[in-house]
XYZ file of N, CA and C in Angstrom:
402
model
N -8.856 -1.452 18.675
C -8.324 -2.301 17.654
C -9.405 -3.820 17.485
N -9.278 -4.091 16.114
C -10.605 -5.200 16.020
C -10.088 -6.705 15.979
N -10.116 -7.614 16.034
C -9.411 -9.167 15.861
C -10.213 -9.396 14.520
N -9.167 -9.680 13.765
C -10.138 -10.402 12.442
C -10.281 -11.624 13.006
N -11.438 -12.108 11.832
C -11.827 -13.516 11.846
C -10.976 -14.474 11.732
N -10.738 -15.762 12.331
C -9.506 -16.654 11.678
C -8.048 -16.304 11.722
N -7.603 -15.602 12.402
C -6.791 -15.083 12.448
C -6.231 -14.249 13.730
N -4.787 -14.177 13.672
C -4.283 -13.760 15.093
C -3.625 -12.481 14.636
N -4.259 -12.006 13.170
C -4.103 -10.471 13.377
C -5.129 -9.365 13.742
N -4.485 -8.361 13.699
C -5.196 -7.396 14.411
C -5.699 -6.164 13.187
N -6.451 -5.370 12.993
C -6.969 -4.294 12.131
C -7.410 -3.344 12.903
N -7.132 -1.846 12.067
C -6.922 -0.742 12.749
C -6.822 0.047 11.743
N -7.848 1.342 11.916
C -7.846 2.331 10.720
C -7.027 3.247 11.496
N -5.931 3.554 10.423
C -4.829 4.645 11.066
C -4.385 5.164 9.487
N -3.795 6.340 9.642
C -3.205 6.933 8.199
C -1.768 6.915 8.276
N -1.252 7.602 7.285
C 0.402 7.623 6.928
C 0.382 9.233 7.160
N 1.204 9.761 8.027
C 1.709 11.096 8.709
C 2.660 11.496 7.531
N 2.472 12.719 6.982
C 3.815 12.894 6.220
C 4.652 13.366 7.044
N 5.963 13.034 6.658
C 7.081 13.664 7.460
C 7.276 15.108 8.266
N 6.786 15.765 7.285
C 6.679 17.646 8.100
C 5.392 17.463 8.793
N 4.182 16.674 8.912
C 3.377 16.682 10.065
C 2.125 17.739 9.555
N 2.466 18.108 8.155
C 1.440 18.887 7.704
C 0.393 18.214 6.539
N 0.267 16.954 6.475
C -0.807 16.167 5.868
C -0.750 14.883 5.636
N -1.513 14.130 5.527
C -1.503 12.759 6.002
C -2.613 11.993 4.827
N -2.151 10.902 4.708
C -3.093 9.533 3.332
C -3.853 8.666 4.261
N -4.493 8.215 3.844
C -5.095 7.257 4.203
C -5.143 6.148 3.111
N -4.318 5.077 3.145
C -4.367 4.281 1.990
C -5.704 2.926 2.666
N -5.783 2.448 1.521
C -6.555 1.084 1.776
C -6.214 0.052 2.780
N -5.327 -0.079 2.390
C -4.194 -1.238 3.097
C -2.811 -0.703 3.686
N -2.274 -1.030 4.920
C -0.953 -0.852 5.401
C -0.490 -1.525 6.247
N 0.875 -2.172 5.833
C 1.443 -3.237 6.470
C 2.331 -2.724 7.029
N 2.497 -2.493 8.455
C 3.003 -2.148 9.861
C 4.031 -3.057 10.478
N 4.659 -2.704 11.516
C 5.499 -4.039 12.353
C 4.667 -4.083 13.546
N 4.110 -5.364 14.083
C 3.887 -5.790 14.999
C 3.625 -4.888 16.394
N 4.632 -4.418 16.402
C 4.918 -3.852 17.665
C 3.946 -2.401 17.559
N 3.417 -1.709 16.191
C 3.030 -0.414 16.147
C 1.384 -0.429 16.603
N 1.347 -2.141 16.593
C -0.185 -2.218 16.499
C -0.822 -1.993 18.153
N 0.093 -1.950 18.855
C -0.488 -1.467 20.140
C -0.744 -0.169 20.549
N 0.049 0.895 19.658
C -0.090 2.065 20.050
C -1.473 2.565 19.379
N -2.247 3.547 20.320
C -3.462 4.112 20.068
C -3.525 5.127 19.173
N -2.303 5.575 18.751
C -2.319 6.768 17.719
C -2.929 6.533 16.484
N -3.683 7.301 16.029
C -4.649 7.313 14.321
C -3.115 7.438 13.112
N -2.180 8.074 13.728
C -1.533 8.916 12.719
C 0.139 7.909 12.760
N 0.433 7.230 11.889
C 1.231 6.613 11.781
C 2.922 7.080 10.782
N 4.050 7.178 11.364
C 5.040 7.559 10.332
C 5.471 6.987 9.191
N 5.670 7.755 8.176
C 5.782 6.598 6.959
C 7.343 6.010 7.300
N 7.977 6.014 7.722
C 9.192 5.836 8.274
C 8.910 4.469 9.076
N 7.794 3.914 9.638
C 7.328 3.097 10.257
C 6.425 1.900 9.140
N 6.244 2.571 7.939
C 5.394 1.932 6.903
C 6.052 0.905 5.977
N 5.848 -0.840 5.875
C 6.341 -1.416 4.999
C 5.469 -1.411 3.793
N 4.790 -1.103 3.873
C 3.912 -1.228 2.311
C 2.455 -0.667 2.500
N 2.188 0.087 1.368
C 0.483 0.175 1.196
C 0.037 0.394 0.462
N -1.304 -0.584 0.179
C -2.103 -0.949 -1.201
C -3.292 0.126 -1.345
N -3.452 0.602 -2.225
C -4.453 0.938 -3.027
C -5.599 0.136 -4.237
N -6.853 0.474 -3.869
C -7.741 -0.256 -4.649
C -7.859 0.947 -5.490
N -8.045 1.063 -6.528
C -8.237 1.869 -7.718
C -9.588 2.253 -7.552
N -10.071 3.440 -7.025
C -11.285 3.686 -6.838
C -12.001 3.972 -8.467
N -13.584 3.856 -8.848
C -13.703 3.617 -10.351
C -13.888 5.376 -10.501
N -14.661 6.044 -9.140
C -14.692 7.407 -9.269
C -13.359 8.430 -9.320
N -12.266 8.093 -8.614
C -11.041 8.768 -8.673
C -10.001 7.928 -8.581
N -9.552 7.184 -10.063
C -8.915 7.015 -10.021
C -7.497 7.637 -10.413
N -7.511 8.998 -10.416
C -6.503 9.099 -10.796
C -5.356 9.572 -9.324
N -6.201 9.777 -8.652
C -5.543 10.111 -6.941
C -4.594 8.965 -6.225
N -5.232 7.585 -6.991
C -4.493 6.248 -6.436
C -3.732 5.801 -7.765
N -3.766 6.196 -8.472
C -2.701 6.027 -10.059
C -1.739 7.501 -10.502
N -1.789 8.383 -9.952
C -0.971 9.650 -10.013
C -0.484 10.407 -9.041
N -1.289 10.647 -8.028
C -1.131 11.575 -7.015
C -0.299 10.956 -6.065
N -0.853 9.707 -5.727
C -0.153 8.758 -4.228
C 1.287 8.157 -4.752
N 1.601 7.713 -5.698
C 2.409 6.946 -6.032
C 3.849 8.289 -5.758
N 3.333 9.335 -6.547
C 4.357 10.608 -5.897
C 4.399 10.789 -4.155
N 3.628 10.763 -3.711
C 3.434 10.878 -2.335
C 4.000 10.290 -1.616
N 4.028 8.814 -1.920
C 4.475 7.739 -1.017
C 5.957 7.637 -1.371
N 6.319 8.071 -2.475
C 7.930 8.013 -2.869
C 8.550 9.090 -2.324
N 7.751 10.037 -2.352
C 8.309 11.424 -1.328
C 8.636 11.006 0.058
N 7.379 10.319 0.649
C 7.577 9.938 1.776
C 8.404 8.601 2.195
N 8.803 8.143 1.082
C 9.899 7.125 1.427
C 9.471 5.822 1.488
N 8.185 5.597 1.330
C 7.637 4.580 1.556
C 7.898 3.125 0.987
N 8.310 2.103 1.488
C 9.217 1.104 0.613
C 8.598 0.593 -0.129
N 7.111 0.026 -0.454
C 6.420 -0.557 -1.456
C 5.137 -0.092 -1.420
N 4.723 0.252 -2.972
C 3.305 0.762 -2.835
C 2.822 -0.631 -4.341
N 1.393 -0.611 -3.803
C 0.791 -1.775 -4.623
C -0.680 -1.478 -5.324
N -0.980 -0.894 -6.523
C -1.900 -0.406 -7.156
C -2.921 -1.814 -7.687
N -3.860 -1.837 -7.021
C -4.854 -2.953 -7.676
C -6.030 -2.377 -8.463
N -6.106 -2.464 -9.509
C -6.995 -1.717 -10.448
C -8.239 -2.677 -10.919
N -9.208 -3.094 -10.456
C -10.631 -3.583 -10.907
C -10.654 -3.067 -12.125
N -10.497 -2.196 -12.507
C -11.026 -1.502 -13.886
C -10.705 -2.216 -15.345
N -9.186 -2.618 -15.166
C -8.904 -3.411 -16.095
C -7.795 -4.696 -15.576
N -8.550 -5.104 -14.552
C -8.019 -6.272 -13.775
C -6.135 -6.475 -13.974
N -5.469 -5.134 -13.569
C -4.193 -5.154 -13.405
C -3.927 -5.018 -11.891
N -2.177 -5.087 -11.773
C -1.649 -4.766 -10.577
C -0.658 -4.080 -11.361
N -0.081 -2.863 -10.295
C 1.388 -2.574 -10.456
C 2.044 -1.974 -9.308
N 3.276 -2.588 -9.030
C 3.804 -2.475 -7.817
C 5.159 -1.408 -7.865
N 4.871 -0.837 -7.023
C 6.119 0.242 -6.733
C 6.878 0.039 -5.956
N 8.599 -0.093 -6.012
C 9.634 0.016 -4.770
C 10.574 1.093 -4.952
N 11.852 1.027 -4.302
C 13.077 1.310 -4.451
C 12.721 3.252 -4.621
N 12.021 3.329 -3.676
C 12.234 5.176 -3.407
C 13.083 6.222 -3.401
N 13.345 7.004 -3.932
C 14.837 7.719 -4.321
C 14.663 8.964 -4.640
N 14.518 9.993 -4.113
C 14.538 11.646 -5.059
C 13.227 11.536 -5.057
N 12.231 11.299 -4.587
C 11.100 11.489 -4.839
C 10.107 10.453 -5.266
N 10.738 9.629 -6.293
C 10.449 8.888 -7.280
C 10.412 7.169 -6.966
N 9.805 6.659 -7.444
C 9.976 5.002 -7.360
C 11.019 4.765 -8.082
N 11.684 4.207 -7.991
C 13.054 3.630 -9.044
C 12.349 2.583 -10.001
N 11.553 1.925 -9.329
C 11.421 0.431 -9.999
C 9.730 0.363 -9.958
N 9.230 -0.356 -10.893
C 7.740 -0.958 -10.788
C 7.865 -2.264 -11.952
N 6.648 -3.178 -11.572
C 6.169 -3.939 -12.113
C 4.798 -3.987 -11.975
N 4.499 -4.307 -13.740
C 2.658 -4.245 -13.982
C 2.861 -5.900 -14.085
N 1.282 -6.398 -13.867
C 0.608 -7.828 -14.146
C -0.669 -7.467 -13.812
N -0.759 -8.922 -14.789
C -2.621 -8.654 -14.937
C -2.971 -9.876 -13.387
N -4.301 -9.664 -13.418
C -5.169 -10.567 -12.820
C -4.553 -11.928 -12.790
N -4.409 -12.809 -11.962
C -3.892 -14.046 -12.107
C -2.365 -14.273 -11.973
N -1.828 -13.288 -12.227
C -0.211 -13.334 -12.180
C -0.105 -13.408 -10.515
N 0.663 -13.935 -9.918
C 1.156 -13.408 -8.689
C 2.012 -12.525 -8.004
N 2.001 -11.827 -7.241
C 2.885 -10.324 -6.945
C 3.577 -10.640 -5.800
N 4.818 -10.869 -6.191
C 5.849 -11.097 -5.412
C 6.370 -10.151 -5.116
N 6.532 -9.620 -3.432
C 7.214 -8.674 -2.975
C 8.762 -8.459 -2.581
N 9.199 -7.502 -3.114
C 10.421 -7.261 -2.737
C 10.815 -6.845 -1.054
N 11.920 -6.695 -0.587
C 12.262 -6.145 0.831
C 11.408 -4.757 0.797
N 10.899 -4.673 2.162
C 11.290 -5.406 3.058
C 10.303 -6.703 3.290
N 9.326 -6.713 2.741
C 8.487 -7.944 2.702
C 9.152 -9.388 1.730
N 10.169 -9.237 1.746
C 11.185 -9.764 0.632
C 10.165 -11.536 0.720
N 9.868 -11.430 -0.659
C 9.502 -13.265 -0.708
C 7.664 -13.508 -0.408
N 7.101 -12.218 -0.065
C 5.639 -12.505 0.192
C 4.835 -12.511 -1.128
N 4.087 -13.591 -1.440
C 2.911 -14.024 -2.390
C 1.685 -13.323 -2.241
N 1.433 -12.329 -3.477
C -0.077 -12.035 -3.211
C -0.479 -12.961 -4.469
N -1.792 -13.618 -4.260
C -2.696 -14.468 -5.438
C -3.671 -13.403 -5.869
N -3.222 -12.917 -6.957
C -4.426 -12.260 -7.397
C -5.755 -12.707 -8.255
N -5.355 -14.048 -8.684
C -6.248 -14.891 -9.237
C -7.833 -14.534 -8.803
N -7.715 -14.249 -7.466
C -8.945 -14.282 -6.671
C -9.890 -12.775 -6.731
N -9.088 -11.796 -7.096
C -9.141 -10.457 -7.102
C -10.281 -10.288 -8.244
N -11.277 -9.812 -7.936
C -12.536 -9.705 -8.594
C -12.567 -8.177 -9.438
N -12.779 -7.847 -10.880
C -13.054 -6.715 -11.509
C -14.091 -6.024 -11.364
N -14.102 -4.634 -11.162
C -15.634 -4.067 -11.217
C -16.504 -4.400 -12.774
N -17.520 -4.410 -12.178
C -18.795 -4.665 -13.396
C -18.830 -6.394 -13.487
N -17.758 -6.929 -13.155
C -18.177 -8.457 -13.373
C -17.065 -9.355 -12.246
């Protein structure tokens, strides 16, 4: 694990393992309970994940915007935030049931994203997010 500058948090490269153990996904950012940070494994159960974040890739946008919402909902990950620098927007999904997220909220950069449970009231300032090409 690597110590992040100016913070007591740690960063670790890890992936979310499918519930059946047959696949995994590598999100750009994942929020996990602190107790898991001491684990040396690189695969994390989706039951332990509070939130995944993806920054839309200019060359593979469909993966982040079409494939992964369905995947993460099927794996019952509570929160999925998509940051899209192509058009300066965010999309937050939550409440996964029956393989689909039941709720979503879209906003433009400059509007705070306020997360629901399990990260209730965490605010993300999107005004500092850069756009691709500018």
